[in-house]
CSV table of C-alpha atoms in Angstrom, one decimal:
chain,number,residue,atom,x,y,z
A,17,MET,CA,60.0,228.5,-131.8
A,18,ALA,CA,58.2,225.9,-133.9
A,19,TYR,CA,57.5,226.7,-137.6
A,20,GLU,CA,56.3,224.4,-140.3
A,21,GLU,CA,55.1,224.8,-143.9
A,22,ARG,CA,53.2,222.2,-145.9
A,23,LEU,CA,52.1,222.0,-149.5
A,24,PRO,CA,48.3,222.0,-149.7
A,25,HIS,CA,46.2,219.4,-151.5
A,26,GLU,CA,47.0,219.3,-155.3
A,27,ARG,CA,43.7,220.9,-156.2
A,28,LEU,CA,44.6,223.9,-154.0
A,29,GLN,CA,48.2,224.3,-155.3
A,30,PRO,CA,47.4,226.6,-158.3
A,31,PHE,CA,45.9,229.1,-155.8
A,32,ILE,CA,47.7,228.5,-152.4
A,33,LYS,CA,51.4,228.5,-151.9
A,34,CYS,CA,51.4,226.7,-148.5
A,35,LEU,CA,49.7,226.0,-145.3
A,36,TRP,CA,51.8,226.8,-142.2
A,37,ARG,CA,51.9,227.0,-138.5
A,38,LEU,CA,53.9,228.9,-135.9
A,39,GLU,CA,54.3,228.7,-132.2
A,40,ARG,CA,56.5,231.4,-130.8
A,41,THR,CA,57.0,233.2,-127.5
A,42,TYR,CA,57.6,237.0,-127.6
A,43,ALA,CA,59.3,239.2,-125.0
A,44,ALA,CA,58.3,242.8,-124.5
A,45,ASN,CA,58.9,244.9,-127.6
A,46,ASP,CA,59.4,241.8,-129.7
A,47,GLY,CA,57.3,240.9,-132.8
A,48,GLU,CA,57.3,240.2,-136.5
A,49,VAL,CA,58.2,242.1,-139.6
A,50,LEU,CA,55.9,241.5,-142.6
A,51,TRP,CA,57.3,242.1,-146.0
A,52,PRO,CA,55.9,242.2,-149.5
A,53,ASP,CA,55.8,238.9,-151.4
A,54,GLY,CA,52.6,239.4,-153.4
A,55,CYS,CA,50.7,236.9,-151.3
A,56,VAL,CA,47.6,237.1,-149.1
A,57,GLU,CA,47.6,235.5,-145.7
A,58,LEU,CA,44.7,234.1,-143.7
A,59,ILE,CA,45.7,233.9,-140.0
A,60,PHE,CA,44.1,232.1,-137.0
A,61,HIS,CA,46.1,232.9,-133.9
A,62,TYR,CA,45.5,232.0,-130.2
A,63,ARG,CA,46.8,232.7,-126.7
A,64,ALA,CA,48.7,236.0,-127.0
A,65,ARG,CA,47.4,238.6,-129.5
A,66,TYR,CA,49.2,240.4,-132.3
A,67,SER,CA,48.8,244.2,-132.4
A,68,ASN,CA,49.3,246.4,-135.5
A,69,GLY,CA,50.4,249.7,-134.0
A,70,PRO,CA,47.8,250.5,-131.2
A,71,THR,CA,45.2,248.1,-132.7
A,72,GLU,CA,44.9,244.6,-131.3
A,73,LEU,CA,44.1,242.2,-134.1
A,74,PRO,CA,41.2,239.7,-134.0
A,75,ARG,CA,41.8,236.0,-133.5
A,76,ALA,CA,41.2,235.5,-137.3
A,77,PHE,CA,42.4,238.1,-139.8
A,78,LEU,CA,43.5,238.6,-143.3
A,79,ILE,CA,46.8,240.2,-144.3
A,80,GLY,CA,46.4,241.8,-147.8
A,81,THR,CA,49.0,242.2,-150.4
A,82,LEU,CA,51.8,244.5,-149.1
A,83,SER,CA,53.7,247.2,-150.9
A,84,ARG,CA,55.9,248.0,-147.8
A,85,TYR,CA,56.9,246.4,-144.6
A,86,HIS,CA,54.6,246.3,-141.5
A,87,ARG,CA,55.4,245.4,-137.9
A,88,LEU,CA,53.3,243.2,-135.6
A,89,LYS,CA,53.8,243.2,-131.8
A,90,ALA,CA,52.9,240.5,-129.3
A,91,ILE,CA,53.9,239.7,-125.7
A,92,GLY,CA,53.7,236.0,-124.6
A,93,THR,CA,53.2,232.8,-126.6
A,94,VAL,CA,51.3,232.9,-130.0
A,95,ARG,CA,50.0,229.7,-131.5
A,96,LEU,CA,49.0,230.2,-135.1
A,97,PHE,CA,47.7,228.4,-138.2
A,98,GLY,CA,48.1,230.3,-141.5
A,99,VAL,CA,47.2,230.0,-145.2
A,100,ARG,CA,49.5,231.7,-147.8
A,101,LEU,CA,47.5,232.4,-150.9
A,102,LEU,CA,49.1,233.2,-154.2
A,103,PRO,CA,48.4,236.7,-155.4
A,104,TRP,CA,45.3,235.6,-157.4
A,105,GLY,CA,44.3,232.9,-154.9
A,106,LEU,CA,41.3,234.6,-153.3
A,107,ARG,CA,39.5,234.6,-156.7
A,108,ALA,CA,39.3,230.8,-156.6
A,109,PHE,CA,37.0,231.1,-153.6
A,110,PRO,CA,33.8,233.0,-154.7
A,111,ALA,CA,32.3,232.7,-151.2
A,112,PHE,CA,35.1,235.0,-150.0
A,113,ARG,CA,34.1,238.6,-150.4
A,114,GLN,CA,36.5,240.4,-152.7
A,115,THR,CA,37.3,243.3,-150.4
A,116,ALA,CA,40.1,245.8,-151.1
A,117,HIS,CA,42.9,244.6,-149.0
A,118,LYS,CA,46.2,246.1,-150.2
A,119,ASP,CA,48.3,247.1,-147.2
A,120,ARG,CA,45.4,246.3,-144.9
A,121,MET,CA,44.8,243.8,-142.1
A,122,LEU,CA,41.1,242.9,-142.0
A,123,PRO,CA,39.0,240.8,-139.6
A,124,LEU,CA,38.4,237.5,-141.4
A,125,SER,CA,34.7,238.0,-140.9
A,126,ASP,CA,34.9,240.9,-143.4
A,127,VAL,CA,35.9,238.3,-146.0
A,128,ILE,CA,34.3,235.0,-145.0
A,129,ASP,CA,30.8,234.4,-143.5
A,130,LEU,CA,30.9,235.1,-139.7
A,131,ALA,CA,29.4,231.7,-138.8
A,132,GLN,CA,32.0,229.8,-140.9
A,133,THR,CA,34.8,231.9,-139.4
A,134,GLN,CA,33.7,231.3,-135.8
A,135,SER,CA,33.2,227.6,-136.4
A,136,LEU,CA,36.7,227.1,-137.8
A,137,GLU,CA,38.2,229.3,-135.1
A,138,ARG,CA,36.7,227.1,-132.3
A,139,GLN,CA,37.9,223.9,-134.0
A,140,LEU,CA,41.4,225.2,-134.5
A,141,GLU,CA,41.7,226.4,-130.9
A,142,GLN,CA,41.6,222.8,-129.7
A,143,ALA,CA,43.4,221.2,-132.6
A,144,ASP,CA,46.9,219.8,-132.5
A,145,PRO,CA,49.3,220.8,-135.4
A,146,ASP,CA,48.3,217.9,-137.7
A,147,GLN,CA,44.6,218.3,-137.0
A,148,GLY,CA,44.8,222.0,-137.5
A,149,MET,CA,46.4,221.7,-140.9
A,150,ARG,CA,43.8,219.2,-142.0
A,151,LEU,CA,40.9,221.3,-140.8
A,152,VAL,CA,42.1,224.3,-142.7
A,153,GLU,CA,42.7,222.3,-145.8
A,154,SER,CA,39.3,220.7,-145.6
A,155,PHE,CA,37.7,224.1,-145.2
A,156,LEU,CA,39.5,225.4,-148.3
A,157,LEU,CA,38.7,222.4,-150.4
A,158,ALA,CA,35.0,222.8,-149.6
A,159,GLU,CA,35.0,226.4,-150.7
A,160,LEU,CA,37.2,226.0,-153.8
A,161,LYS,CA,35.2,226.9,-157.0
A,162,PRO,CA,37.7,228.0,-159.7
A,163,GLU,CA,35.4,227.2,-162.6
A,164,GLY,CA,34.9,230.9,-163.6
A,165,LEU,CA,38.6,231.7,-163.8
A,166,ASP,CA,40.7,231.9,-167.0
A,167,LEU,CA,43.3,229.3,-166.1
A,168,ARG,CA,45.4,230.2,-169.2
A,169,LEU,CA,45.6,233.8,-168.0
A,170,LEU,CA,46.4,232.7,-164.4
A,171,GLY,CA,49.3,230.6,-165.9
A,172,ILE,CA,50.7,233.8,-167.5
A,173,LEU,CA,50.4,235.7,-164.2
A,174,ALA,CA,52.1,232.7,-162.4
A,175,LYS,CA,55.0,232.9,-164.9
A,176,LEU,CA,55.3,236.6,-164.4
A,177,TYR,CA,55.3,236.1,-160.6
A,178,ARG,CA,57.8,233.2,-160.6
A,179,GLU,CA,60.2,234.4,-163.3
A,180,PRO,CA,60.6,238.1,-162.9
A,181,LEU,CA,64.1,238.1,-164.3
A,182,THR,CA,63.3,236.5,-167.6
A,183,TYR,CA,59.7,237.3,-168.2
A,184,ASP,CA,58.6,240.9,-168.2
A,185,VAL,CA,55.3,242.7,-168.2
A,186,PRO,CA,55.2,243.5,-172.0
A,187,ALA,CA,56.0,239.8,-172.8
A,188,ALA,CA,53.2,238.7,-170.4
A,189,ALA,CA,50.7,241.1,-172.0
A,190,LYS,CA,51.7,240.0,-175.5
A,191,GLU,CA,51.2,236.3,-174.5
A,192,SER,CA,47.8,237.1,-172.9
A,193,GLY,CA,46.5,238.5,-176.2
A,194,TYR,CA,45.4,241.7,-174.4
A,195,SER,CA,46.8,245.2,-174.9
A,196,LEU,CA,49.2,246.3,-172.2
A,197,ARG,CA,46.6,248.6,-170.6
A,198,GLN,CA,43.9,245.8,-170.6
A,199,PHE,CA,46.4,243.4,-169.1
A,200,GLU,CA,47.3,245.8,-166.3
A,201,ARG,CA,43.6,246.3,-165.5
A,202,ILE,CA,43.0,242.5,-165.5
A,203,CYS,CA,46.0,241.8,-163.3
A,204,SER,CA,45.0,244.6,-160.8
A,205,GLY,CA,41.5,243.1,-160.6
A,206,LEU,CA,42.8,239.6,-159.9
A,207,THR,CA,45.6,240.4,-157.5
A,208,GLY,CA,45.1,244.0,-156.2
A,209,MET,CA,48.5,244.9,-157.7
A,210,SER,CA,49.7,246.1,-161.1
A,211,PRO,CA,51.8,243.7,-163.1
A,212,LYS,CA,54.8,245.9,-162.4
A,213,GLN,CA,54.2,245.8,-158.6
A,214,LEU,CA,53.7,242.0,-158.8
A,215,SER,CA,57.0,241.6,-160.6
A,216,LYS,CA,58.8,243.9,-158.3
A,217,ALA,CA,57.6,242.1,-155.2
A,218,SER,CA,58.6,238.8,-156.6
A,219,ARG,CA,62.1,240.0,-157.6
A,220,PHE,CA,62.7,241.5,-154.1
A,221,ASN,CA,61.5,238.3,-152.4
A,222,GLN,CA,63.7,236.1,-154.6
A,223,ALA,CA,66.7,238.3,-153.7
A,224,ARG,CA,65.7,238.0,-150.0
A,225,LEU,CA,65.5,234.2,-150.3
A,226,ARG,CA,68.9,234.1,-151.9
A,227,ILE,CA,70.3,235.8,-148.8
A,228,PHE,CA,68.2,233.8,-146.4
A,229,PHE,CA,69.4,230.4,-147.7
A,230,ASN,CA,72.9,231.5,-148.4
A,231,PRO,CA,73.8,234.3,-145.9
A,232,ALA,CA,77.4,234.2,-146.9
A,233,VAL,CA,76.5,235.3,-150.5
A,234,ASP,CA,78.3,238.3,-151.9
A,235,LEU,CA,75.8,241.1,-151.9
A,236,HIS,CA,77.1,242.7,-155.1
A,237,GLU,CA,76.7,239.4,-156.9
A,238,CYS,CA,73.2,239.1,-155.5
A,239,MET,CA,72.4,242.6,-156.5
A,240,THR,CA,73.5,242.2,-160.1
A,241,HIS,CA,72.0,238.7,-160.5
A,242,PHE,CA,68.5,240.1,-159.7
A,243,GLY,CA,68.8,243.0,-162.0
A,244,TYR,CA,69.4,245.9,-159.6
A,245,TYR,CA,71.5,248.5,-161.4
A,246,ASP,CA,73.4,249.8,-158.3
A,247,TYR,CA,73.6,249.2,-154.6
A,248,ALA,CA,71.5,252.4,-153.8
A,249,HIS,CA,68.6,250.9,-155.8
A,250,PHE,CA,69.1,247.5,-154.1
A,251,SER,CA,69.2,249.1,-150.7
A,252,LYS,CA,66.2,251.3,-151.4
A,253,ASP,CA,64.0,248.3,-152.2
A,254,PHE,CA,65.1,246.5,-149.0
A,255,LYS,CA,64.5,249.5,-146.9
A,256,GLN,CA,61.0,249.9,-148.3
A,257,CYS,CA,60.2,246.2,-148.1
A,258,LEU,CA,62.0,245.3,-144.9
A,259,GLY,CA,62.9,248.5,-143.1
A,260,ILE,CA,66.6,247.5,-143.2
A,261,THR,CA,69.4,247.4,-145.7
A,262,PRO,CA,70.6,244.2,-147.5
A,263,SER,CA,73.7,244.2,-145.3
A,264,GLU,CA,71.7,244.6,-142.1
A,265,TYR,CA,69.4,241.7,-143.3
A,266,GLN,CA,72.4,239.5,-144.0
A,267,LYS,CA,73.8,240.0,-140.5
A,268,TRP,CA,70.4,239.3,-139.0
A,269,ILE,CA,70.1,236.1,-141.0
A,270,LEU,CA,73.5,235.0,-139.8
A,271,ARG,CA,72.4,235.5,-136.2
A,272,LEU,CA,69.1,233.7,-136.9
A,273,ARG,CA,70.9,230.8,-138.4
A,274,GLU,CA,73.0,230.4,-135.3
A,275,GLY,CA,69.8,230.2,-133.2
A,276,MET,CA,68.1,227.8,-135.6
A,277,ARG,CA,71.0,225.3,-135.3
A,278,LYS,CA,69.9,224.9,-131.7
A,279,THR,CA,66.3,223.7,-132.6
A,280,LYS,CA,64.9,221.1,-135.0
A,281,ASP,CA,61.4,222.7,-134.9
A,282,VAL,CA,61.7,224.7,-138.1
A,283,VAL,CA,60.5,223.0,-141.3
A,284,PHE,CA,60.4,225.0,-144.6
A,285,LEU,CA,59.3,224.0,-148.1
A,286,GLN,CA,62.3,223.4,-150.3
A,287,ASP,CA,62.4,226.9,-151.8
A,288,GLU,CA,60.6,229.0,-149.2
A,289,SER,CA,61.1,230.7,-145.9
A,290,PRO,CA,58.4,232.1,-143.6
A,291,ASP,CA,57.3,235.3,-145.3
A,292,GLY,CA,57.6,237.8,-142.6
A,293,MET,CA,57.0,235.5,-139.7
A,294,LEU,CA,60.5,235.2,-138.3
């Protein structure tokens, strides 16, 4: 397996978490688990195809914000270029149609002009990893038009998303200058999620990352650090978001780490792991 994440151009960073690529060979009944992290993904994949249940996905598709885990299946080798947008990221690209996408996987042509999608698809199919990343980044820079966005409000949403343990929804609403109900409506319009759902997804993902990067962590310490009041609550969130318990996830990561020691083809950003693509 080869996996790599890269920071995008600095102009894109307020809206895009990372650009990434994956090349992985799947056996029968193998696949990926996608979990909630608040982000939206743009996917261009080649060779073998992913399926969502009985439905084969198009070469280029969008994964909307998720509230629960989803499974993708594939048989054979998949070569993939991806864009991980922050929860409000789509709004910085007015040429992208703002289609309802929560818990949905949509053909990218439902969001981006078909001619543009097909042109980028063709170029990426022949591109090497570096070329592919540059092509995707150039496309995004050309479409970036954030002038109509309230950057102060996006900063508040970013703080709520990145600091779920110390910055809660009432504090965010107060700083925004809106009533709680107005703030909830604005957040839902920008991200497709309520502020509470955004904070919950972020907290879960931070707990998951703690286990991912330190699989020997004491689960009770992890649970209390991230504000879960008992193990049943902690386990319920993991079951909803990953389909397995924290203990089962910890054991899976330990096995995964052993396999990763045998390859150098996995490159993460400093504080990230592939969101659902391992």
